[in-house]
Amino acid sequence: MRVTLFKLLDALARTVQFPEPIYEFGSFRVPGQEHLPNVRDYFPGKRFVGCDLRPGPGVEELQDLHALSLPDDSIGTALLFDTVEHVRDPWTAMRELHRCLKPGGMVLMTSVWYFPIHAYPDDYFRFTASGFLTLLEPFDSPVVEMCGLKRLPHTVVGIASKGPMAPDVEAAVRREMTAWKRRGSRSWKETVQELTPPFLLIPAYDLFLKTMKLVHPG
């Protein structure tokens, strides 16, 4: 999970009452990110479950988004931070999430666009805002934003609900997402990414990952 996304999460968690239980899909903490905050820490006192395809740090339940072993109407909030691009059939995954969400439940997901291939365990897709809207078609009240250069964004974000979102909640979501897009969605890494030619960006990214593993060996 990228550092800038924690700013969005913090703003939304302080403003929006996300229904319980909260499930994070793709919660496995990959090498080099052990020093980053835990998503669960932004929801103190709420039931939180970290899920992934494989066991490891941050994972409490093994779940396959293509076939969730969860009952209908059992999830309050589904979080997918930079996860959906790693899902082989994301449309099936979205139908499964819709099945498992409670009425009034919410899904929050992000994904990269202009970003090197990173296989955890594989990397399948890059989505535009229009792509996110197709994924969120089973849901109601979708709010989608792209961040970065207009025709080469670095991030796409989407929030939707099962059943219409309350007007005050939708207004808060739009307000916080717009504010984050303007002030919090860019760090030095996004700036370097936009200015660096791809033939230099890829080896620089690989060097950054190696450095993170050395600095934060876990």
JSON list of C-alpha atoms in Angstrom, two decimals:
[
{"chain": "A", "resi": 1, "resn": "MET", "atom": "CA", "xyz": [0.00, 0.00, 0.00]},
{"chain": "A", "resi": 2, "resn": "ARG", "atom": "CA", "xyz": [1.35, 3.41, -0.97]},
{"chain": "A", "resi": 3, "resn": "VAL", "atom": "CA", "xyz": [1.95, 6.11, 1.65]},
{"chain": "A", "resi": 4, "resn": "THR", "atom": "CA", "xyz": [-0.40, 8.61, -0.01]},
{"chain": "A", "resi": 5, "resn": "LEU", "atom": "CA", "xyz": [-3.33, 6.21, 0.42]},
{"chain": "A", "resi": 6, "resn": "PHE", "atom": "CA", "xyz": [-3.00, 6.40, 4.19]},
{"chain": "A", "resi": 7, "resn": "LYS", "atom": "CA", "xyz": [-3.84, 10.11, 3.93]},
{"chain": "A", "resi": 8, "resn": "LEU", "atom": "CA", "xyz": [-7.07, 9.27, 2.11]},
{"chain": "A", "resi": 9, "resn": "LEU", "atom": "CA", "xyz": [-7.87, 6.49, 4.57]},
{"chain": "A", "resi": 10, "resn": "ASP", "atom": "CA", "xyz": [-7.29, 8.80, 7.54]},
{"chain": "A", "resi": 11, "resn": "ALA", "atom": "CA", "xyz": [-9.56, 11.51, 6.13]},
{"chain": "A", "resi": 12, "resn": "LEU", "atom": "CA", "xyz": [-12.36, 9.08, 5.27]},
{"chain": "A", "resi": 13, "resn": "ALA", "atom": "CA", "xyz": [-12.15, 7.11, 8.53]},
{"chain": "A", "resi": 14, "resn": "ARG", "atom": "CA", "xyz": [-12.49, 10.33, 10.54]},
{"chain": "A", "resi": 15, "resn": "THR", "atom": "CA", "xyz": [-15.46, 11.55, 8.49]},
{"chain": "A", "resi": 16, "resn": "VAL", "atom": "CA", "xyz": [-17.45, 8.49, 7.39]},
{"chain": "A", "resi": 17, "resn": "GLN", "atom": "CA", "xyz": [-18.87, 5.81, 9.67]},
{"chain": "A", "resi": 18, "resn": "PHE", "atom": "CA", "xyz": [-17.87, 2.66, 7.79]},
{"chain": "A", "resi": 19, "resn": "PRO", "atom": "CA", "xyz": [-20.16, -0.26, 8.72]},
{"chain": "A", "resi": 20, "resn": "GLU", "atom": "CA", "xyz": [-18.77, -3.32, 10.55]},
{"chain": "A", "resi": 21, "resn": "PRO", "atom": "CA", "xyz": [-17.30, -5.81, 10.17]},
{"chain": "A", "resi": 22, "resn": "ILE", "atom": "CA", "xyz": [-14.54, -4.29, 8.06]},
{"chain": "A", "resi": 23, "resn": "TYR", "atom": "CA", "xyz": [-12.69, -6.69, 5.76]},
{"chain": "A", "resi": 24, "resn": "GLU", "atom": "CA", "xyz": [-9.42, -5.72, 4.12]},
{"chain": "A", "resi": 25, "resn": "PHE", "atom": "CA", "xyz": [-8.71, -7.84, 1.04]},
{"chain": "A", "resi": 26, "resn": "GLY", "atom": "CA", "xyz": [-5.06, -7.93, 0.05]},
{"chain": "A", "resi": 27, "resn": "SER", "atom": "CA", "xyz": [-3.86, -7.35, 3.61]},
{"chain": "A", "resi": 28, "resn": "PHE", "atom": "CA", "xyz": [-0.60, -9.31, 3.24]},
{"chain": "A", "resi": 29, "resn": "ARG", "atom": "CA", "xyz": [2.25, -6.98, 4.18]},
{"chain": "A", "resi": 30, "resn": "VAL", "atom": "CA", "xyz": [4.81, -7.42, 1.42]},
{"chain": "A", "resi": 31, "resn": "PRO", "atom": "CA", "xyz": [8.55, -7.26, 2.18]},
{"chain": "A", "resi": 32, "resn": "GLY", "atom": "CA", "xyz": [9.75, -3.70, 2.60]},
{"chain": "A", "resi": 33, "resn": "GLN", "atom": "CA", "xyz": [6.40, -2.38, 3.86]},
{"chain": "A", "resi": 34, "resn": "GLU", "atom": "CA", "xyz": [6.50, -3.74, 7.38]},
{"chain": "A", "resi": 35, "resn": "HIS", "atom": "CA", "xyz": [7.24, -0.25, 8.73]},
{"chain": "A", "resi": 36, "resn": "LEU", "atom": "CA", "xyz": [4.05, 1.27, 7.28]},
{"chain": "A", "resi": 37, "resn": "PRO", "atom": "CA", "xyz": [0.93, 1.77, 9.42]},
{"chain": "A", "resi": 38, "resn": "ASN", "atom": "CA", "xyz": [-1.66, -0.97, 9.73]},
{"chain": "A", "resi": 39, "resn": "VAL", "atom": "CA", "xyz": [-4.99, -0.29, 8.03]},
{"chain": "A", "resi": 40, "resn": "ARG", "atom": "CA", "xyz": [-6.80, -1.74, 11.04]},
{"chain": "A", "resi": 41, "resn": "ASP", "atom": "CA", "xyz": [-5.37, 1.03, 13.24]},
{"chain": "A", "resi": 42, "resn": "TYR", "atom": "CA", "xyz": [-7.61, 3.54, 11.46]},
{"chain": "A", "resi": 43, "resn": "PHE", "atom": "CA", "xyz": [-10.70, 1.73, 12.77]},
{"chain": "A", "resi": 44, "resn": "PRO", "atom": "CA", "xyz": [-10.18, 1.48, 16.55]},
{"chain": "A", "resi": 45, "resn": "GLY", "atom": "CA", "xyz": [-12.85, -0.48, 18.38]},
{"chain": "A", "resi": 46, "resn": "LYS", "atom": "CA", "xyz": [-14.34, -1.91, 15.19]},
{"chain": "A", "resi": 47, "resn": "ARG", "atom": "CA", "xyz": [-14.27, -5.54, 14.14]},
{"chain": "A", "resi": 48, "resn": "PHE", "atom": "CA", "xyz": [-11.58, -5.79, 11.47]},
{"chain": "A", "resi": 49, "resn": "VAL", "atom": "CA", "xyz": [-10.45, -8.82, 9.46]},
{"chain": "A", "resi": 50, "resn": "GLY", "atom": "CA", "xyz": [-7.35, -8.91, 7.25]},
{"chain": "A", "resi": 51, "resn": "CYS", "atom": "CA", "xyz": [-7.67, -11.30, 4.30]},
{"chain": "A", "resi": 52, "resn": "ASP", "atom": "CA", "xyz": [-5.43, -12.51, 1.51]},
{"chain": "A", "resi": 53, "resn": "LEU", "atom": "CA", "xyz": [-4.81, -15.51, -0.74]},
{"chain": "A", "resi": 54, "resn": "ARG", "atom": "CA", "xyz": [-1.74, -16.53, 1.25]},
{"chain": "A", "resi": 55, "resn": "PRO", "atom": "CA", "xyz": [-0.85, -16.59, 4.93]},
{"chain": "A", "resi": 56, "resn": "GLY", "atom": "CA", "xyz": [1.60, -14.09, 6.36]},
{"chain": "A", "resi": 57, "resn": "PRO", "atom": "CA", "xyz": [1.91, -10.79, 8.19]},
{"chain": "A", "resi": 58, "resn": "GLY", "atom": "CA", "xyz": [-1.40, -8.93, 8.41]},
{"chain": "A", "resi": 59, "resn": "VAL", "atom": "CA", "xyz": [-3.49, -11.94, 7.32]},
{"chain": "A", "resi": 60, "resn": "GLU", "atom": "CA", "xyz": [-6.12, -13.45, 9.61]},
{"chain": "A", "resi": 61, "resn": "GLU", "atom": "CA", "xyz": [-8.30, -15.23, 7.05]},
{"chain": "A", "resi": 62, "resn": "LEU", "atom": "CA", "xyz": [-7.44, -16.85, 3.74]},
{"chain": "A", "resi": 63, "resn": "GLN", "atom": "CA", "xyz": [-9.98, -15.68, 1.18]},
{"chain": "A", "resi": 64, "resn": "ASP", "atom": "CA", "xyz": [-10.18, -15.90, -2.60]},
{"chain": "A", "resi": 65, "resn": "LEU", "atom": "CA", "xyz": [-12.09, -12.94, -4.01]},
{"chain": "A", "resi": 66, "resn": "HIS", "atom": "CA", "xyz": [-13.32, -15.15, -6.85]},
{"chain": "A", "resi": 67, "resn": "ALA", "atom": "CA", "xyz": [-15.17, -17.39, -4.36]},
{"chain": "A", "resi": 68, "resn": "LEU", "atom": "CA", "xyz": [-15.47, -15.93, -0.88]},
{"chain": "A", "resi": 69, "resn": "SER", "atom": "CA", "xyz": [-16.21, -18.42, 1.90]},
{"chain": "A", "resi": 70, "resn": "LEU", "atom": "CA", "xyz": [-18.48, -15.88, 3.60]},
{"chain": "A", "resi": 71, "resn": "PRO", "atom": "CA", "xyz": [-22.28, -15.80, 3.92]},
{"chain": "A", "resi": 72, "resn": "ASP", "atom": "CA", "xyz": [-24.50, -13.39, 2.03]},
{"chain": "A", "resi": 73, "resn": "ASP", "atom": "CA", "xyz": [-24.91, -9.98, 3.70]},
{"chain": "A", "resi": 74, "resn": "SER", "atom": "CA", "xyz": [-22.07, -10.56, 6.17]},
{"chain": "A", "resi": 75, "resn": "ILE", "atom": "CA", "xyz": [-19.54, -7.77, 5.39]},
{"chain": "A", "resi": 76, "resn": "GLY", "atom": "CA", "xyz": [-20.03, -4.18, 6.48]},
{"chain": "A", "resi": 77, "resn": "THR", "atom": "CA", "xyz": [-17.13, -2.64, 4.55]},
{"chain": "A", "resi": 78, "resn": "ALA", "atom": "CA", "xyz": [-14.75, -4.11, 1.97]},
{"chain": "A", "resi": 79, "resn": "LEU", "atom": "CA", "xyz": [-11.36, -2.42, 1.54]},
{"chain": "A", "resi": 80, "resn": "LEU", "atom": "CA", "xyz": [-9.15, -3.15, -1.47]},
{"chain": "A", "resi": 81, "resn": "PHE", "atom": "CA", "xyz": [-6.08, -0.93, -1.42]},
{"chain": "A", "resi": 82, "resn": "ASP", "atom": "CA", "xyz": [-4.06, -1.47, -4.62]},
{"chain": "A", "resi": 83, "resn": "THR", "atom": "CA", "xyz": [-5.42, -5.01, -4.77]},
{"chain": "A", "resi": 84, "resn": "VAL", "atom": "CA", "xyz": [-7.86, -5.24, -7.66]},
{"chain": "A", "resi": 85, "resn": "GLU", "atom": "CA", "xyz": [-5.10, -5.08, -10.30]},
{"chain": "A", "resi": 86, "resn": "HIS", "atom": "CA", "xyz": [-3.79, -8.35, -8.85]},
{"chain": "A", "resi": 87, "resn": "VAL", "atom": "CA", "xyz": [-7.14, -10.16, -9.21]},
{"chain": "A", "resi": 88, "resn": "ARG", "atom": "CA", "xyz": [-7.37, -12.42, -12.26]},
{"chain": "A", "resi": 89, "resn": "ASP", "atom": "CA", "xyz": [-11.13, -11.89, -12.77]},
{"chain": "A", "resi": 90, "resn": "PRO", "atom": "CA", "xyz": [-12.08, -8.64, -11.00]},
{"chain": "A", "resi": 91, "resn": "TRP", "atom": "CA", "xyz": [-15.66, -8.65, -12.32]},
{"chain": "A", "resi": 92, "resn": "THR", "atom": "CA", "xyz": [-16.31, -11.97, -10.56]},
{"chain": "A", "resi": 93, "resn": "ALA", "atom": "CA", "xyz": [-14.65, -10.55, -7.46]},
{"chain": "A", "resi": 94, "resn": "MET", "atom": "CA", "xyz": [-16.97, -7.53, -7.48]},
{"chain": "A", "resi": 95, "resn": "ARG", "atom": "CA", "xyz": [-20.03, -9.75, -7.77]},
{"chain": "A", "resi": 96, "resn": "GLU", "atom": "CA", "xyz": [-18.77, -11.79, -4.82]},
{"chain": "A", "resi": 97, "resn": "LEU", "atom": "CA", "xyz": [-18.22, -8.66, -2.76]},
{"chain": "A", "resi": 98, "resn": "HIS", "atom": "CA", "xyz": [-21.69, -7.41, -3.62]},
{"chain": "A", "resi": 99, "resn": "ARG", "atom": "CA", "xyz": [-23.15, -10.74, -2.52]},
{"chain": "A", "resi": 100, "resn": "CYS", "atom": "CA", "xyz": [-21.35, -10.62, 0.79]},
{"chain": "A", "resi": 101, "resn": "LEU", "atom": "CA", "xyz": [-21.93, -6.95, 1.61]},
{"chain": "A", "resi": 102, "resn": "LYS", "atom": "CA", "xyz": [-24.74, -6.11, 4.00]},
{"chain": "A", "resi": 103, "resn": "PRO", "atom": "CA", "xyz": [-27.44, -3.74, 2.75]},
{"chain": "A", "resi": 104, "resn": "GLY", "atom": "CA", "xyz": [-25.90, -0.32, 3.26]},
{"chain": "A", "resi": 105, "resn": "GLY", "atom": "CA", "xyz": [-22.41, -1.81, 3.20]},
{"chain": "A", "resi": 106, "resn": "MET", "atom": "CA", "xyz": [-19.59, -0.05, 1.40]},
{"chain": "A", "resi": 107, "resn": "VAL", "atom": "CA", "xyz": [-16.64, -0.92, -0.82]},
{"chain": "A", "resi": 108, "resn": "LEU", "atom": "CA", "xyz": [-13.54, 1.27, -1.04]},
{"chain": "A", "resi": 109, "resn": "MET", "atom": "CA", "xyz": [-10.89, 0.37, -3.58]},
{"chain": "A", "resi": 110, "resn": "THR", "atom": "CA", "xyz": [-7.82, 1.94, -5.16]},
{"chain": "A", "resi": 111, "resn": "SER", "atom": "CA", "xyz": [-5.50, 0.92, -7.94]},
{"chain": "A", "resi": 112, "resn": "VAL", "atom": "CA", "xyz": [-2.42, 2.12, -9.74]},
{"chain": "A", "resi": 113, "resn": "TRP", "atom": "CA", "xyz": [-2.37, 3.25, -13.36]},
{"chain": "A", "resi": 114, "resn": "TYR", "atom": "CA", "xyz": [1.05, 4.59, -14.37]},
{"chain": "A", "resi": 115, "resn": "PHE", "atom": "CA", "xyz": [3.16, 2.24, -12.27]},
{"chain": "A", "resi": 116, "resn": "PRO", "atom": "CA", "xyz": [5.69, -0.56, -12.88]},
{"chain": "A", "resi": 117, "resn": "ILE", "atom": "CA", "xyz": [4.47, -4.14, -13.00]},
{"chain": "A", "resi": 118, "resn": "HIS", "atom": "CA", "xyz": [4.62, -5.60, -9.51]},
{"chain": "A", "resi": 119, "resn": "ALA", "atom": "CA", "xyz": [3.60, -9.21, -9.04]},
{"chain": "A", "resi": 120, "resn": "TYR", "atom": "CA", "xyz": [2.00, -9.95, -5.65]},
{"chain": "A", "resi": 121, "resn": "PRO", "atom": "CA", "xyz": [1.67, -12.75, -6.73]},
{"chain": "A", "resi": 122, "resn": "ASP", "atom": "CA", "xyz": [0.78, -11.46, -10.23]},
{"chain": "A", "resi": 123, "resn": "ASP", "atom": "CA", "xyz": [-0.24, -8.20, -11.90]},
{"chain": "A", "resi": 124, "resn": "TYR", "atom": "CA", "xyz": [-3.10, -8.28, -14.43]},
{"chain": "A", "resi": 125, "resn": "PHE", "atom": "CA", "xyz": [-4.76, -4.90, -14.99]},
{"chain": "A", "resi": 126, "resn": "ARG", "atom": "CA", "xyz": [-4.62, -1.11, -15.11]},
{"chain": "A", "resi": 127, "resn": "PHE", "atom": "CA", "xyz": [-7.99, 0.66, -14.74]},
{"chain": "A", "resi": 128, "resn": "THR", "atom": "CA", "xyz": [-9.17, 4.13, -15.72]},
{"chain": "A", "resi": 129, "resn": "ALA", "atom": "CA", "xyz": [-12.08, 5.81, -13.92]},
{"chain": "A", "resi": 130, "resn": "SER", "atom": "CA", "xyz": [-14.38, 4.34, -16.59]},
{"chain": "A", "resi": 131, "resn": "GLY", "atom": "CA", "xyz": [-12.92, 0.92, -15.86]},
{"chain": "A", "resi": 132, "resn": "PHE", "atom": "CA", "xyz": [-13.67, 1.32, -12.15]},
{"chain": "A", "resi": 133, "resn": "LEU", "atom": "CA", "xyz": [-17.24, 2.35, -12.96]},
{"chain": "A", "resi": 134, "resn": "THR", "atom": "CA", "xyz": [-17.74, -0.90, -14.91]},
{"chain": "A", "resi": 135, "resn": "LEU", "atom": "CA", "xyz": [-16.40, -2.88, -11.93]},
{"chain": "A", "resi": 136, "resn": "LEU", "atom": "CA", "xyz": [-18.77, -1.03, -9.60]},
{"chain": "A", "resi": 137, "resn": "GLU", "atom": "CA", "xyz": [-21.87, -1.56, -11.76]},
{"chain": "A", "resi": 138, "resn": "PRO", "atom": "CA", "xyz": [-23.43, -4.03, -9.26]},
{"chain": "A", "resi": 139, "resn": "PHE", "atom": "CA", "xyz": [-23.26, -1.34, -6.58]},
{"chain": "A", "resi": 140, "resn": "ASP", "atom": "CA", "xyz": [-25.01, 1.96, -5.97]},
{"chain": "A", "resi": 141, "resn": "SER", "atom": "CA", "xyz": [-23.83, 5.57, -5.61]},
{"chain": "A", "resi": 142, "resn": "PRO", "atom": "CA", "xyz": [-20.33, 5.08, -7.09]},
{"chain": "A", "resi": 143, "resn": "VAL", "atom": "CA", "xyz": [-17.85, 7.90, -6.52]},
{"chain": "A", "resi": 144, "resn": "VAL", "atom": "CA", "xyz": [-14.72, 7.55, -8.68]},
{"chain": "A", "resi": 145, "resn": "GLU", "atom": "CA", "xyz": [-11.68, 9.82, -9.08]},
{"chain": "A", "resi": 146, "resn": "MET", "atom": "CA", "xyz": [-8.40, 9.67, -10.99]},
{"chain": "A", "resi": 147, "resn": "CYS", "atom": "CA", "xyz": [-5.30, 11.42, -9.63]},
{"chain": "A", "resi": 148, "resn": "GLY", "atom": "CA", "xyz": [-2.21, 12.66, -11.41]},
{"chain": "A", "resi": 149, "resn": "LEU", "atom": "CA", "xyz": [-1.80, 13.75, -15.01]},
{"chain": "A", "resi": 150, "resn": "LYS", "atom": "CA", "xyz": [-5.16, 13.94, -16.78]},
{"chain": "A", "resi": 151, "resn": "ARG", "atom": "CA", "xyz": [-4.23, 11.44, -19.49]},
{"chain": "A", "resi": 152, "resn": "LEU", "atom": "CA", "xyz": [-1.66, 9.50, -17.50]},
{"chain": "A", "resi": 153, "resn": "PRO", "atom": "CA", "xyz": [-2.94, 9.27, -13.91]},
{"chain": "A", "resi": 154, "resn": "HIS", "atom": "CA", "xyz": [-1.03, 7.46, -11.21]},
{"chain": "A", "resi": 155, "resn": "THR", "atom": "CA", "xyz": [-4.06, 6.38, -9.13]},
{"chain": "A", "resi": 156, "resn": "VAL", "atom": "CA", "xyz": [-7.75, 5.61, -9.47]},
{"chain": "A", "resi": 157, "resn": "VAL", "atom": "CA", "xyz": [-10.08, 5.48, -6.44]},
{"chain": "A", "resi": 158, "resn": "GLY", "atom": "CA", "xyz": [-13.65, 4.25, -6.13]},
{"chain": "A", "resi": 159, "resn": "ILE", "atom": "CA", "xyz": [-16.23, 4.09, -3.34]},
{"chain": "A", "resi": 160, "resn": "ALA", "atom": "CA", "xyz": [-19.71, 2.61, -3.68]},
{"chain": "A", "resi": 161, "resn": "SER", "atom": "CA", "xyz": [-22.43, 1.03, -1.56]},
{"chain": "A", "resi": 162, "resn": "LYS", "atom": "CA", "xyz": [-24.94, -1.80, -1.60]},
{"chain": "A", "resi": 163, "resn": "GLY", "atom": "CA", "xyz": [-28.10, 0.20, -1.86]},
{"chain": "A", "resi": 164, "resn": "PRO", "atom": "CA", "xyz": [-28.21, 3.98, -2.19]},
{"chain": "A", "resi": 165, "resn": "MET", "atom": "CA", "xyz": [-25.69, 5.87, -0.07]},
{"chain": "A", "resi": 166, "resn": "ALA", "atom": "CA", "xyz": [-27.17, 8.33, 2.41]},
{"chain": "A", "resi": 167, "resn": "PRO", "atom": "CA", "xyz": [-26.93, 11.87, 0.97]},
{"chain": "A", "resi": 168, "resn": "ASP", "atom": "CA", "xyz": [-24.79, 13.16, 3.86]},
{"chain": "A", "resi": 169, "resn": "VAL", "atom": "CA", "xyz": [-22.43, 10.19, 3.56]},
{"chain": "A", "resi": 170, "resn": "GLU", "atom": "CA", "xyz": [-22.10, 10.60, -0.20]},
{"chain": "A", "resi": 171, "resn": "ALA", "atom": "CA", "xyz": [-21.42, 14.32, 0.24]},
{"chain": "A", "resi": 172, "resn": "ALA", "atom": "CA", "xyz": [-18.71, 13.57, 2.82]},
{"chain": "A", "resi": 173, "resn": "VAL", "atom": "CA", "xyz": [-17.12, 10.95, 0.56]},
{"chain": "A", "resi": 174, "resn": "ARG", "atom": "CA", "xyz": [-17.03, 13.34, -2.39]},
{"chain": "A", "resi": 175, "resn": "ARG", "atom": "CA", "xyz": [-15.65, 16.16, -0.26]},
{"chain": "A", "resi": 176, "resn": "GLU", "atom": "CA", "xyz": [-12.83, 14.08, 1.25]},
{"chain": "A", "resi": 177, "resn": "MET", "atom": "CA", "xyz": [-11.90, 12.44, -2.03]},
{"chain": "A", "resi": 178, "resn": "THR", "atom": "CA", "xyz": [-11.76, 15.81, -3.81]},
{"chain": "A", "resi": 179, "resn": "ALA", "atom": "CA", "xyz": [-9.63, 17.31, -1.03]},
{"chain": "A", "resi": 180, "resn": "TRP", "atom": "CA", "xyz": [-7.25, 14.34, -1.07]},
{"chain": "A", "resi": 181, "resn": "LYS", "atom": "CA", "xyz": [-6.98, 14.49, -4.86]},
{"chain": "A", "resi": 182, "resn": "ARG", "atom": "CA", "xyz": [-5.93, 18.16, -4.65]},
{"chain": "A", "resi": 183, "resn": "ARG", "atom": "CA", "xyz": [-3.63, 18.06, -1.62]},
{"chain": "A", "resi": 184, "resn": "GLY", "atom": "CA", "xyz": [-2.78, 14.54, -0.50]},
{"chain": "A", "resi": 185, "resn": "SER", "atom": "CA", "xyz": [-2.57, 12.20, -3.48]},
{"chain": "A", "resi": 186, "resn": "ARG", "atom": "CA", "xyz": [0.94, 13.21, -4.50]},
{"chain": "A", "resi": 187, "resn": "SER", "atom": "CA", "xyz": [4.24, 12.55, -2.76]},
{"chain": "A", "resi": 188, "resn": "TRP", "atom": "CA", "xyz": [7.79, 12.93, -4.04]},
{"chain": "A", "resi": 189, "resn": "LYS", "atom": "CA", "xyz": [7.46, 9.46, -5.55]},
{"chain": "A", "resi": 190, "resn": "GLU", "atom": "CA", "xyz": [4.53, 10.43, -7.77]},
{"chain": "A", "resi": 191, "resn": "THR", "atom": "CA", "xyz": [6.40, 13.54, -8.90]},
{"chain": "A", "resi": 192, "resn": "VAL", "atom": "CA", "xyz": [9.52, 11.54, -9.77]},
{"chain": "A", "resi": 193, "resn": "GLN", "atom": "CA", "xyz": [7.35, 8.98, -11.52]},
{"chain": "A", "resi": 194, "resn": "GLU", "atom": "CA", "xyz": [5.80, 11.60, -13.80]},
{"chain": "A", "resi": 195, "resn": "LEU", "atom": "CA", "xyz": [9.14, 13.25, -14.63]},
{"chain": "A", "resi": 196, "resn": "THR", "atom": "CA", "xyz": [11.28, 10.15, -15.14]},
{"chain": "A", "resi": 197, "resn": "PRO", "atom": "CA", "xyz": [11.36, 8.43, -18.56]},
{"chain": "A", "resi": 198, "resn": "PRO", "atom": "CA", "xyz": [10.12, 4.82, -18.35]},
{"chain": "A", "resi": 199, "resn": "PHE", "atom": "CA", "xyz": [13.50, 3.33, -19.27]},
{"chain": "A", "resi": 200, "resn": "LEU", "atom": "CA", "xyz": [14.91, 4.99, -16.14]},
{"chain": "A", "resi": 201, "resn": "LEU", "atom": "CA", "xyz": [11.83, 4.59, -13.96]},
{"chain": "A", "resi": 202, "resn": "ILE", "atom": "CA", "xyz": [11.85, 0.79, -13.94]},
{"chain": "A", "resi": 203, "resn": "PRO", "atom": "CA", "xyz": [15.44, 0.29, -12.68]},
{"chain": "A", "resi": 204, "resn": "ALA", "atom": "CA", "xyz": [14.91, 3.18, -10.22]},
{"chain": "A", "resi": 205, "resn": "TYR", "atom": "CA", "xyz": [11.80, 1.44, -8.89]},
{"chain": "A", "resi": 206, "resn": "ASP", "atom": "CA", "xyz": [13.69, -1.86, -8.52]},
{"chain": "A", "resi": 207, "resn": "LEU", "atom": "CA", "xyz": [16.47, -0.06, -6.65]},
{"chain": "A", "resi": 208, "resn": "PHE", "atom": "CA", "xyz": [13.90, 1.59, -4.37]},
{"chain": "A", "resi": 209, "resn": "LEU", "atom": "CA", "xyz": [12.38, -1.82, -3.50]},
{"chain": "A", "resi": 210, "resn": "LYS", "atom": "CA", "xyz": [15.81, -3.28, -2.72]},
{"chain": "A", "resi": 211, "resn": "THR", "atom": "CA", "xyz": [16.64, -0.29, -0.54]},
{"chain": "A", "resi": 212, "resn": "MET", "atom": "CA", "xyz": [13.37, -0.63, 1.39]},
{"chain": "A", "resi": 213, "resn": "LYS", "atom": "CA", "xyz": [14.15, -4.27, 2.11]},
{"chain": "A", "resi": 214, "resn": "LEU", "atom": "CA", "xyz": [17.58, -3.32, 3.42]},
{"chain": "A", "resi": 215, "resn": "VAL", "atom": "CA", "xyz": [16.34, -0.42, 5.53]},
{"chain": "A", "resi": 216, "resn": "HIS", "atom": "CA", "xyz": [13.30, -2.32, 6.81]},
{"chain": "A", "resi": 217, "resn": "PRO", "atom": "CA", "xyz": [14.30, -6.01, 6.76]},
{"chain": "A", "resi": 218, "resn": "GLY", "atom": "CA", "xyz": [11.24, -7.09, 8.76]}
]
